[in-house]
PDB file of C-alpha atoms in Angstrom:
ATOM      1  CA  MET A 307      53.690 131.939  20.788  1.00  0.00           C
ATOM      2  CA  LYS A 308      56.532 131.871  18.711  1.00  0.00           C
ATOM      3  CA  ASN A 309      57.376 129.702  21.749  1.00  0.00           C
ATOM      4  CA  ILE A 310      54.500 127.525  20.911  1.00  0.00           C
ATOM      5  CA  LEU A 311      54.508 127.479  17.252  1.00  0.00           C
ATOM      6  CA  PHE A 312      57.490 126.341  16.637  1.00  0.00           C
ATOM      7  CA  PRO A 313      57.803 123.357  17.708  1.00  0.00           C
ATOM      8  CA  PHE A 314      54.883 122.655  16.451  1.00  0.00           C
ATOM      9  CA  LEU A 315      56.480 123.536  12.935  1.00  0.00           C
ATOM     10  CA  VAL A 316      60.032 121.183  13.494  1.00  0.00           C
ATOM     11  CA  GLY A 317      57.450 118.465  14.603  1.00  0.00           C
ATOM     12  CA  LEU A 318      55.341 118.676  10.659  1.00  0.00           C
ATOM     13  CA  LEU A 319      58.373 118.793   9.265  1.00  0.00           C
ATOM     14  CA  ILE A 320      59.859 115.651  10.585  1.00  0.00           C
ATOM     15  CA  LEU A 321      56.502 113.948   9.607  1.00  0.00           C
ATOM     16  CA  THR A 322      56.414 115.217   5.955  1.00  0.00           C
ATOM     17  CA  GLY A 323      59.876 114.049   6.016  1.00  0.00           C
ATOM     18  CA  CYS A 324      59.438 110.490   7.626  1.00  0.00           C
ATOM     19  CA  GLN A 325      56.174 110.298   5.367  1.00  0.00           C
ATOM     20  CA  SER A 326      58.328 110.534   1.789  1.00  0.00           C
ATOM     21  CA  LYS A 327      60.593 107.845   2.997  1.00  0.00           C
ATOM     22  CA  PRO A 328      58.194 104.552   1.901  1.00  0.00           C
ATOM     23  CA  ASP A 329      58.083 106.119  -1.686  1.00  0.00           C
ATOM     24  CA  THR A 330      61.972 106.252  -1.654  1.00  0.00           C
ATOM     25  CA  VAL A 331      62.883 103.148  -0.439  1.00  0.00           C
ATOM     26  CA  LYS A 332      60.471 101.178  -2.722  1.00  0.00           C
ATOM     27  CA  LYS A 333      62.641 103.362  -5.549  1.00  0.00           C
ATOM     28  CA  ASP A 334      65.439 101.659  -3.741  1.00  0.00           C
ATOM     29  CA  VAL A 335      64.082  98.754  -3.771  1.00  0.00           C
ATOM     30  CA  ALA A 336      63.040  97.840  -7.017  1.00  0.00           C
ATOM     31  CA  PHE A 337      66.413  99.205  -8.476  1.00  0.00           C
ATOM     32  CA  ALA A 338      67.803  96.408  -6.273  1.00  0.00           C
ATOM     33  CA  LYS A 339      66.094  93.792  -7.433  1.00  0.00           C
ATOM     34  CA  LYS A 340      66.238  95.043 -11.374  1.00  0.00           C
ATOM     35  CA  GLU A 341      70.561  94.841 -10.726  1.00  0.00           C
ATOM     36  CA  VAL A 342      70.172  91.129  -8.558  1.00  0.00           C
ATOM     37  CA  LYS A 343      68.087  90.344 -12.357  1.00  0.00           C
ATOM     38  CA  ILE A 344      70.208  91.878 -14.439  1.00  0.00           C
ATOM     39  CA  GLU A 345      73.419  89.787 -12.125  1.00  0.00           C
ATOM     40  CA  ILE A 346      71.568  86.292 -12.403  1.00  0.00           C
ATOM     41  CA  GLN A 347      70.380  86.420 -16.116  1.00  0.00           C
ATOM     42  CA  LYS A 348      74.404  87.773 -16.968  1.00  0.00           C
ATOM     43  CA  LYS A 349      75.641  84.254 -14.870  1.00  0.00           C
ATOM     44  CA  LYS A 350      75.050  81.825 -17.435  1.00  0.00           C
ATOM     45  CA  GLU A 351      76.230  78.218 -17.279  1.00  0.00           C
ATOM     46  CA  ALA A 352      78.648  76.972 -19.469  1.00  0.00           C
ATOM     47  CA  SER A 353      77.796  74.146 -22.116  1.00  0.00           C
ATOM     48  CA  PRO A 354      79.221  70.799 -21.317  1.00  0.00           C
ATOM     49  CA  GLU A 355      81.369  71.260 -24.936  1.00  0.00           C
ATOM     50  CA  GLN A 356      83.330  74.235 -23.168  1.00  0.00           C
ATOM     51  CA  ILE A 357      83.378  72.348 -19.651  1.00  0.00           C
ATOM     52  CA  VAL A 358      85.179  69.213 -21.020  1.00  0.00           C
ATOM     53  CA  LYS A 359      87.409  72.026 -23.005  1.00  0.00           C
ATOM     54  CA  LYS A 360      88.516  73.494 -19.492  1.00  0.00           C
ATOM     55  CA  PRO A 361      92.142  72.059 -17.604  1.00  0.00           C
ATOM     56  CA  GLU A 362      90.849  69.316 -14.957  1.00  0.00           C
ATOM     57  CA  VAL A 363      91.578  69.576 -11.132  1.00  0.00           C
ATOM     58  CA  PRO A 364      93.776  66.596  -9.996  1.00  0.00           C
ATOM     59  CA  ILE A 365      91.398  63.931  -7.795  1.00  0.00           C
ATOM     60  CA  LEU A 366      92.343  61.559  -5.661  1.00  0.00           C
ATOM     61  CA  CYS A 367      90.841  58.870  -4.712  1.00  0.00           C
ATOM     62  CA  TYR A 368      91.827  56.414  -1.299  1.00  0.00           C
ATOM     63  CA  HIS A 369      90.341  53.632   0.149  1.00  0.00           C
ATOM     64  CA  ARG A 370      92.333  52.371   2.856  1.00  0.00           C
ATOM     65  CA  ILE A 371      95.164  53.986   5.027  1.00  0.00           C
ATOM     66  CA  ARG A 372      96.415  50.738   7.005  1.00  0.00           C
ATOM     67  CA  ASN A 373      99.444  48.821   6.516  1.00  0.00           C
ATOM     68  CA  ILE A 374     100.088  45.513   4.065  1.00  0.00           C
ATOM     69  CA  LEU A 375      99.692  42.197   5.365  1.00  0.00           C
ATOM     70  CA  PRO A 376     101.812  39.139   4.103  1.00  0.00           C
ATOM     71  CA  ASP A 377      99.311  37.608   3.101  1.00  0.00           C
ATOM     72  CA  ASP A 378      97.175  40.895   1.524  1.00  0.00           C
ATOM     73  CA  GLY A 379      96.086  39.903  -2.207  1.00  0.00           C
ATOM     74  CA  PRO A 380      96.534  41.959  -5.332  1.00  0.00           C
ATOM     75  CA  ASN A 381      93.343  43.849  -5.170  1.00  0.00           C
ATOM     76  CA  MET A 382      94.042  44.784  -1.048  1.00  0.00           C
ATOM     77  CA  LYS A 383      97.451  46.461  -2.076  1.00  0.00           C
ATOM     78  CA  VAL A 384      95.878  48.319  -4.823  1.00  0.00           C
ATOM     79  CA  TYR A 385      93.259  49.393  -2.430  1.00  0.00           C
ATOM     80  CA  SER A 386      95.182  50.342   0.751  1.00  0.00           C
ATOM     81  CA  VAL A 387      98.142  52.829   1.287  1.00  0.00           C
ATOM     82  CA  THR A 388     100.594  52.996   4.133  1.00  0.00           C
ATOM     83  CA  PRO A 389     100.048  55.464   6.760  1.00  0.00           C
ATOM     84  CA  SER A 390     104.001  56.475   6.749  1.00  0.00           C
ATOM     85  CA  ALA A 391     102.925  56.586   3.027  1.00  0.00           C
ATOM     86  CA  PHE A 392     100.184  58.395   3.175  1.00  0.00           C
ATOM     87  CA  ALA A 393     101.572  60.949   5.404  1.00  0.00           C
ATOM     88  CA  GLU A 394     104.451  62.047   3.023  1.00  0.00           C
ATOM     89  CA  GLN A 395     102.171  61.936  -0.074  1.00  0.00           C
ATOM     90  CA  ILE A 396      99.948  64.345   1.736  1.00  0.00           C
ATOM     91  CA  LYS A 397     103.364  66.605   3.170  1.00  0.00           C
ATOM     92  CA  ALA A 398     104.116  66.319  -0.579  1.00  0.00           C
ATOM     93  CA  LEU A 399     101.355  68.247  -2.006  1.00  0.00           C
ATOM     94  CA  SER A 400     101.806  70.941   0.628  1.00  0.00           C
ATOM     95  CA  GLU A 401     105.834  70.858  -0.148  1.00  0.00           C
ATOM     96  CA  ASN A 402     104.889  71.437  -4.050  1.00  0.00           C
ATOM     97  CA  GLY A 403     102.753  74.498  -3.627  1.00  0.00           C
ATOM     98  CA  PHE A 404      99.418  72.156  -3.601  1.00  0.00           C
ATOM     99  CA  HIS A 405      95.903  73.898  -2.548  1.00  0.00           C
ATOM    100  CA  THR A 406      92.896  71.876  -1.667  1.00  0.00           C
ATOM    101  CA  ILE A 407      89.643  72.453  -3.205  1.00  0.00           C
ATOM    102  CA  LEU A 408      85.896  71.199  -2.643  1.00  0.00           C
ATOM    103  CA  PRO A 409      83.506  69.904  -4.748  1.00  0.00           C
ATOM    104  CA  ALA A 410      81.878  73.702  -4.935  1.00  0.00           C
ATOM    105  CA  GLN A 411      84.722  75.429  -6.036  1.00  0.00           C
ATOM    106  CA  LEU A 412      85.209  73.193  -8.583  1.00  0.00           C
ATOM    107  CA  ASP A 413      81.571  73.201 -10.074  1.00  0.00           C
ATOM    108  CA  GLU A 414      81.671  76.901  -9.760  1.00  0.00           C
ATOM    109  CA  TYR A 415      85.510  76.763 -12.148  1.00  0.00           C
ATOM    110  CA  LEU A 416      83.591  74.566 -14.111  1.00  0.00           C
ATOM    111  CA  THR A 417      80.403  75.850 -14.789  1.00  0.00           C
ATOM    112  CA  HIS A 418      80.542  79.695 -13.713  1.00  0.00           C
ATOM    113  CA  ASN A 419      84.536  80.499 -14.775  1.00  0.00           C
ATOM    114  CA  GLY A 420      85.320  80.356 -11.115  1.00  0.00           C
ATOM    115  CA  LYS A 421      88.990  81.517  -9.817  1.00  0.00           C
ATOM    116  CA  LEU A 422      91.206  78.143  -7.585  1.00  0.00           C
ATOM    117  CA  PRO A 423      93.810  78.807  -6.083  1.00  0.00           C
ATOM    118  CA  SER A 424      97.560  77.896  -7.720  1.00  0.00           C
ATOM    119  CA  LYS A 425      98.013  74.048  -8.271  1.00  0.00           C
ATOM    120  CA  PRO A 426      94.645  72.942  -7.459  1.00  0.00           C
ATOM    121  CA  ILE A 427      93.758  69.423  -6.334  1.00  0.00           C
ATOM    122  CA  MET A 428      91.211  67.473  -4.663  1.00  0.00           C
ATOM    123  CA  ILE A 429      90.937  64.747  -1.599  1.00  0.00           C
ATOM    124  CA  THR A 430      88.819  61.905  -2.212  1.00  0.00           C
ATOM    125  CA  PHE A 431      87.817  59.234   0.466  1.00  0.00           C
ATOM    126  CA  ASP A 432      85.538  56.633  -0.492  1.00  0.00           C
ATOM    127  CA  ASP A 433      84.178  53.506   1.687  1.00  0.00           C
ATOM    128  CA  THR A 434      83.637  55.423   5.427  1.00  0.00           C
ATOM    129  CA  ARG A 435      86.614  53.539   6.724  1.00  0.00           C
ATOM    130  CA  GLU A 436      87.416  54.944  10.249  1.00  0.00           C
ATOM    131  CA  GLU A 437      91.939  55.228   9.268  1.00  0.00           C
ATOM    132  CA  GLN A 438      90.134  58.042   6.998  1.00  0.00           C
ATOM    133  CA  PHE A 439      88.867  60.303   9.738  1.00  0.00           C
ATOM    134  CA  ASN A 440      91.664  58.958  12.617  1.00  0.00           C
ATOM    135  CA  ILE A 441      94.761  59.117  10.424  1.00  0.00           C
ATOM    136  CA  GLY A 442      93.345  60.288   6.608  1.00  0.00           C
ATOM    137  CA  ALA A 443      91.452  63.910   8.182  1.00  0.00           C
ATOM    138  CA  ALA A 444      94.318  63.615  11.468  1.00  0.00           C
ATOM    139  CA  GLU A 445      97.236  63.991   8.386  1.00  0.00           C
ATOM    140  CA  MET A 446      95.210  66.359   6.264  1.00  0.00           C
ATOM    141  CA  ASN A 447      94.454  68.960   9.517  1.00  0.00           C
ATOM    142  CA  LYS A 448      98.889  69.430  10.056  1.00  0.00           C
ATOM    143  CA  TYR A 449      98.676  71.709   6.748  1.00  0.00           C
ATOM    144  CA  GLY A 450      95.016  73.312   6.665  1.00  0.00           C
ATOM    145  CA  PHE A 451      94.188  70.495   3.857  1.00  0.00           C
ATOM    146  CA  LYS A 452      89.965  69.832   3.472  1.00  0.00           C
ATOM    147  CA  GLY A 453      89.057  65.966   1.587  1.00  0.00           C
ATOM    148  CA  VAL A 454      85.325  65.005   0.612  1.00  0.00           C
ATOM    149  CA  PHE A 455      83.781  62.426   2.300  1.00  0.00           C
ATOM    150  CA  PHE A 456      82.040  58.956   0.539  1.00  0.00           C
ATOM    151  CA  ILE A 457      80.195  57.478   2.432  1.00  0.00           C
ATOM    152  CA  MET A 458      78.047  54.105   2.230  1.00  0.00           C
ATOM    153  CA  THR A 459      74.945  54.813   5.021  1.00  0.00           C
ATOM    154  CA  ILE A 460      74.676  50.805   5.671  1.00  0.00           C
ATOM    155  CA  SER A 461      78.685  50.831   6.732  1.00  0.00           C
ATOM    156  CA  ILE A 462      77.637  53.534   9.524  1.00  0.00           C
ATOM    157  CA  ASN A 463      78.318  53.324  13.243  1.00  0.00           C
ATOM    158  CA  ARG A 464      79.597  49.146  12.294  1.00  0.00           C
ATOM    159  CA  PRO A 465      82.921  47.994  13.205  1.00  0.00           C
ATOM    160  CA  LYS A 466      85.720  50.010  12.141  1.00  0.00           C
ATOM    161  CA  TYR A 467      83.674  52.567  10.190  1.00  0.00           C
ATOM    162  CA  MET A 468      82.969  56.058  10.392  1.00  0.00           C
ATOM    163  CA  THR A 469      79.889  56.800  13.104  1.00  0.00           C
ATOM    164  CA  ASN A 470      77.185  59.875  12.726  1.00  0.00           C
ATOM    165  CA  GLU A 471      79.569  61.973  15.622  1.00  0.00           C
ATOM    166  CA  GLN A 472      82.566  61.365  13.486  1.00  0.00           C
ATOM    167  CA  LEU A 473      81.092  62.218   9.994  1.00  0.00           C
ATOM    168  CA  LYS A 474      79.606  65.433  11.656  1.00  0.00           C
ATOM    169  CA  LYS A 475      82.918  66.203  13.148  1.00  0.00           C
ATOM    170  CA  LEU A 476      84.373  65.868  10.150  1.00  0.00           C
ATOM    171  CA  SER A 477      81.801  68.396   8.350  1.00  0.00           C
ATOM    172  CA  ASP A 478      82.290  70.748  10.875  1.00  0.00           C
ATOM    173  CA  ASP A 479      85.343  70.620  10.768  1.00  0.00           C
ATOM    174  CA  GLY A 480      84.842  72.519   7.043  1.00  0.00           C
ATOM    175  CA  ASN A 481      85.261  69.013   4.994  1.00  0.00           C
ATOM    176  CA  VAL A 482      82.443  67.531   2.255  1.00  0.00           C
ATOM    177  CA  ILE A 483      80.393  64.827   2.720  1.00  0.00           C
ATOM    178  CA  GLY A 484      79.258  63.146  -0.491  1.00  0.00           C
ATOM    179  CA  ALA A 485      76.640  60.110  -0.777  1.00  0.00           C
ATOM    180  CA  HIS A 486      78.550  56.481  -2.488  1.00  0.00           C
ATOM    181  CA  SER A 487      75.092  54.634  -2.551  1.00  0.00           C
ATOM    182  CA  TRP A 488      73.850  52.444   0.505  1.00  0.00           C
ATOM    183  CA  ASP A 489      75.351  49.616   0.465  1.00  0.00           C
ATOM    184  CA  HIS A 490      78.158  49.570  -2.827  1.00  0.00           C
ATOM    185  CA  HIS A 491      75.848  48.105  -5.827  1.00  0.00           C
ATOM    186  CA  MET A 492      77.008  49.604  -8.507  1.00  0.00           C
ATOM    187  CA  VAL A 493      73.863  51.527 -10.222  1.00  0.00           C
ATOM    188  CA  THR A 494      73.941  50.002 -13.480  1.00  0.00           C
ATOM    189  CA  LYS A 495      72.496  47.142 -11.225  1.00  0.00           C
ATOM    190  CA  TYR A 496      69.548  49.403 -10.337  1.00  0.00           C
ATOM    191  CA  LYS A 497      66.036  48.916 -10.929  1.00  0.00           C
ATOM    192  CA  GLY A 498      62.800  49.961  -9.378  1.00  0.00           C
ATOM    193  CA  GLU A 499      63.375  51.381  -5.596  1.00  0.00           C
ATOM    194  CA  ASP A 500      66.587  50.210  -6.032  1.00  0.00           C
ATOM    195  CA  TRP A 501      66.973  53.922  -7.097  1.00  0.00           C
ATOM    196  CA  GLU A 502      64.920  55.858  -3.491  1.00  0.00           C
ATOM    197  CA  ILE A 503      67.191  53.313  -1.747  1.00  0.00           C
ATOM    198  CA  GLN A 504      70.873  53.534  -2.823  1.00  0.00           C
ATOM    199  CA  LEU A 505      70.086  57.844  -3.869  1.00  0.00           C
ATOM    200  CA  THR A 506      67.609  58.793  -2.360  1.00  0.00           C
ATOM    201  CA  LYS A 507      67.446  57.904   0.960  1.00  0.00           C
ATOM    202  CA  PRO A 508      71.310  58.007   1.692  1.00  0.00           C
ATOM    203  CA  LYS A 509      71.244  61.739   0.940  1.00  0.00           C
ATOM    204  CA  LYS A 510      68.205  62.341   3.297  1.00  0.00           C
ATOM    205  CA  LYS A 511      70.440  59.948   5.737  1.00  0.00           C
ATOM    206  CA  LEU A 512      73.191  61.852   5.772  1.00  0.00           C
ATOM    207  CA  GLU A 513      71.622  65.173   6.427  1.00  0.00           C
ATOM    208  CA  ALA A 514      69.917  64.216   9.050  1.00  0.00           C
ATOM    209  CA  ILE A 515      73.598  63.597  10.658  1.00  0.00           C
ATOM    210  CA  ILE A 516      75.161  66.304   9.373  1.00  0.00           C
ATOM    211  CA  GLY A 517      72.525  68.969   9.248  1.00  0.00           C
ATOM    212  CA  LYS A 518      73.798  69.918   5.701  1.00  0.00           C
ATOM    213  CA  PRO A 519      72.820  69.239   2.190  1.00  0.00           C
ATOM    214  CA  VAL A 520      74.463  66.834   0.447  1.00  0.00           C
ATOM    215  CA  ASN A 521      75.152  67.748  -2.908  1.00  0.00           C
ATOM    216  CA  TYR A 522      77.799  64.520  -4.180  1.00  0.00           C
ATOM    217  CA  PHE A 523      77.582  61.163  -5.506  1.00  0.00           C
ATOM    218  CA  ALA A 524      80.761  58.732  -6.096  1.00  0.00           C
ATOM    219  CA  TYR A 525      79.540  55.674  -8.095  1.00  0.00           C
ATOM    220  CA  PRO A 526      80.391  52.816  -6.830  1.00  0.00           C
ATOM    221  CA  ASP A 527      83.401  50.750  -8.785  1.00  0.00           C
ATOM    222  CA  GLY A 528      83.441  53.812 -10.736  1.00  0.00           C
ATOM    223  CA  ILE A 529      80.957  52.505 -12.682  1.00  0.00           C
ATOM    224  CA  TRP A 530      77.648  54.557 -14.754  1.00  0.00           C
ATOM    225  CA  ASN A 531      75.005  55.155 -17.042  1.00  0.00           C
ATOM    226  CA  GLN A 532      72.986  57.813 -18.348  1.00  0.00           C
ATOM    227  CA  GLU A 533      69.536  55.810 -16.801  1.00  0.00           C
ATOM    228  CA  ALA A 534      71.808  56.604 -13.883  1.00  0.00           C
ATOM    229  CA  ILE A 535      72.544  59.835 -14.369  1.00  0.00           C
ATOM    230  CA  THR A 536      69.316  61.157 -14.945  1.00  0.00           C
ATOM    231  CA  GLN A 537      68.219  59.384 -11.100  1.00  0.00           C
ATOM    232  CA  ILE A 538      71.415  61.756  -9.670  1.00  0.00           C
ATOM    233  CA  GLN A 539      69.852  64.712 -11.190  1.00  0.00           C
ATOM    234  CA  LYS A 540      66.331  63.802 -10.253  1.00  0.00           C
ATOM    235  CA  ASN A 541      67.655  63.686  -6.436  1.00  0.00           C
ATOM    236  CA  GLY A 542      69.065  66.871  -6.499  1.00  0.00           C
ATOM    237  CA  TYR A 543      73.119  66.248  -7.048  1.00  0.00           C
ATOM    238  CA  LYS A 544      75.310  68.662  -8.340  1.00  0.00           C
ATOM    239  CA  LEU A 545      78.025  66.532  -9.212  1.00  0.00           C
ATOM    240  CA  ALA A 546      78.982  62.943  -9.676  1.00  0.00           C
ATOM    241  CA  PHE A 547      81.987  61.542  -9.555  1.00  0.00           C
ATOM    242  CA  ILE A 548      84.031  58.323 -11.766  1.00  0.00           C
ATOM    243  CA  LEU A 549      87.935  56.950 -10.991  1.00  0.00           C
ATOM    244  CA  SER A 550      89.930  57.017 -14.064  1.00  0.00           C
ATOM    245  CA  THR A 551      88.367  55.803 -17.128  1.00  0.00           C
ATOM    246  CA  LYS A 552      87.213  58.821 -19.645  1.00  0.00           C
ATOM    247  CA  ARG A 553      84.556  61.642 -18.841  1.00  0.00           C
ATOM    248  CA  ASP A 554      81.322  61.544 -20.757  1.00  0.00           C
ATOM    249  CA  SER A 555      81.006  64.756 -23.474  1.00  0.00           C
ATOM    250  CA  THR A 556      77.625  65.349 -22.994  1.00  0.00           C
ATOM    251  CA  GLN A 557      77.743  64.804 -19.119  1.00  0.00           C
ATOM    252  CA  PRO A 558      81.140  65.902 -17.776  1.00  0.00           C
ATOM    253  CA  LEU A 559      79.326  67.451 -14.332  1.00  0.00           C
ATOM    254  CA  PHE A 560      78.353  63.793 -13.806  1.00  0.00           C
ATOM    255  CA  THR A 561      81.267  61.830 -14.782  1.00  0.00           C
ATOM    256  CA  ILE A 562      84.538  63.489 -13.062  1.00  0.00           C
ATOM    257  CA  ARG A 563      87.371  61.970 -13.223  1.00  0.00           C
ATOM    258  CA  ARG A 564      89.718  60.349  -9.972  1.00  0.00           C
ATOM    259  CA  ILE A 565      92.720  58.339 -10.126  1.00  0.00           C
ATOM    260  CA  ILE A 566      93.008  55.572  -7.181  1.00  0.00           C
ATOM    261  CA  VAL A 567      96.061  56.258  -5.595  1.00  0.00           C
ATOM    262  CA  PRO A 568      97.870  52.431  -4.913  1.00  0.00           C
ATOM    263  CA  GLY A 569      99.540  51.524  -2.481  1.00  0.00           C
ATOM    264  CA  THR A 570     102.880  50.772  -4.679  1.00  0.00           C
ATOM    265  CA  TRP A 571     103.226  54.287  -5.498  1.00  0.00           C
ATOM    266  CA  SER A 572     106.441  56.360  -4.382  1.00  0.00           C
ATOM    267  CA  THR A 573     105.950  59.814  -3.094  1.00  0.00           C
ATOM    268  CA  PRO A 574     107.875  61.095  -6.748  1.00  0.00           C
ATOM    269  CA  GLU A 575     105.940  58.268  -8.178  1.00  0.00           C
ATOM    270  CA  PHE A 576     102.639  59.889  -6.972  1.00  0.00           C
ATOM    271  CA  LEU A 577     103.357  63.651  -7.808  1.00  0.00           C
ATOM    272  CA  LYS A 578     104.054  62.254 -11.788  1.00  0.00           C
ATOM    273  CA  ALA A 579     100.651  60.883 -11.730  1.00  0.00           C
ATOM    274  CA  ILE A 580      99.441  63.468 -10.733  1.00  0.00           C
ATOM    275  CA  GLN A 581     101.161  65.006 -13.577  1.00  0.00           C
ATOM    276  CA  SER A 582     100.777  63.004 -16.187  1.00  0.00           C
ATOM    277  CA  SER A 583      96.976  61.477 -15.571  1.00  0.00           C
ATOM    278  CA  PHE A 584      95.724  65.277 -15.434  1.00  0.00           C
ATOM    279  CA  ASN A 585      97.225  67.006 -18.314  1.00  0.00           C
ATOM    280  CA  LYS A 586      96.150  65.785 -21.292  1.00  0.00           C
TER     281      LYS A 586
END
């Protein structure tokens, strides 16, 4: 009789223990939810005033990586850096202890006091040129650097511009793809359906190509206005980048400064400009 009752009693104890677990699990889940809620409440975003007071991270902007030709005009000389000069500049950044960061890190630093590596720098490229993939990304890869590529969607798959596959490769390799409008018209001239053509559709197209959210926008020619910021926010962009003009004190996340790297700088001038332009 004892042999029959013992298994029954053991089974009854196990069943009782199992039946008591849901209450414990419910309590644990409720406690976890409470902890998460408290953590979310603690993580408040910095105000525009607080963001502006933080030291700026140096952000470089490249356009063309090509040899200067005899008949190149002044603009081409400003917007073009030779392949050898670009290689020297990237090497100099590495030798001088710089570490590349990406927009999500910058956003976390500005809004939530996120930590950055020592001597942070961001390297960005505008306009979709193929040499940015063949030369720019290839050269940065030698040093473990990653960059941000702002794309005009009208130019994708055209001769001398990047293809869908190259954009996907850049993204898969850890670089960031951002939007640079459809056809490089300045945002101050947009009206009516222009906002959808220049902001909404490019974002969706790039997201379809890389399979990731596109959260960052660079203003064509670096020119912006308040209406553009409103529309950029409506379209779900988290940050927007200008050029070397002053940030807006009320919208610092949507007027983030960059400096164009011209083809006229020597490597020492390049390093000096990084220091002087962002140490104010």
